[in-house]
C-alpha angles and dihedrals in degrees: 000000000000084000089049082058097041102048087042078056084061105050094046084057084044086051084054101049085038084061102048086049094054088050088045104044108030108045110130090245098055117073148233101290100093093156113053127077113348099005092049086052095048084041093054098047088048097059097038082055087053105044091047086048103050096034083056094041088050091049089053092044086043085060124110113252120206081236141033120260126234094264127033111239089238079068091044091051094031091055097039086057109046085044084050090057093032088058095039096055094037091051083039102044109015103034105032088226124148118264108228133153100269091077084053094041084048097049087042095049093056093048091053090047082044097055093042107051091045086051089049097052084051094058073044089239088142132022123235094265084055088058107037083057094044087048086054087050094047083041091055094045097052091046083046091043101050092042092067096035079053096049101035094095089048099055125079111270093262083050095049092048093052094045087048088059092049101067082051088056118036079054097058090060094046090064096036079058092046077044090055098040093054102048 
């Protein structure tokens, strides 16, 4: 359990970095080079952060409970990616909207809250009413989330750059509120 908390830890500091890159990097004076000297630097840590959160939260979801969870992982896996087609074809197809990594970093991201609390409810960390709150917050976060990934084409470039900060952020409290319930 200790590893779910501690990888969740790290992708709220990703978030964060996440965060200082967006405000780096997209600003609407800034140009179109997110990747080279100091972007490239904020860009690496982030997703150092985010690899090492996400390898050391697997290994804790990957453990063994004394007891099983409220979903089986194959369900987890099996939804998160048929949301994720189902997104992908609807922004694509139906919405003309530009195809880039954040739907797959949302739909990942809930599947990873997803796994964990129901990890966490099986080490019997939190009690059913604790998850069924943090899954409406998860919830909140990913409509949230995927309203502004959605918009953020249509919006004036200052508009876009402020709705691509607020997934980042809404996420990391997410986690800081799994971090909380599972004290």
């Amino acid at each position: 359990m200790e590893q779910i908390r501690l990888g969740q830890g790290l992708l709220i500091v990703c978030c964060a970095f996440y965060l200082i890159w967006w405000g780096v990097a997209f600003h609407p004076s800034h140009g179109d080079s997110h990747t080279s000297g100091r972007d490239g630097v904020l860009l690496l840590i982030t997703a150092l952060f985010g690899l090492a959160g996400l390898a050391i939260n697997m290994l804790g979801i990957t453990k063994t409970p004394p007891k099983e969870g409220l979903l089986s992982g194959i369900v987890i896996i099996i939804a998160g990616v048929v949301t994720y087609v189902v997104l992908l074809y609807g922004s694509r197809i139906i919405l003309h909207r530009q195809v880039t990594s954040e739907l797959f970093l949302i739909i990942g991201w809930v599947m990873i809250e997803v796994a964990s609390v129901n990890r966490s409810f099986a080490w019997e960390r939190v009690t059913f009413n604790q998850v069924v709150v943090f899954l409406v917050i998860v919830a909140v976060a990913a409509i949230l989330s995927l309203y502004f990934y959605l918009q953020y084409y249509r919006v004036k470039p200052m508009t876009g750059y402020i709705y691509g900060m607020i997934p980042l952020i809404t996420e990391a409290i997410s986690m800081g509120i799994f971090e909380f319930l599972t004290k």
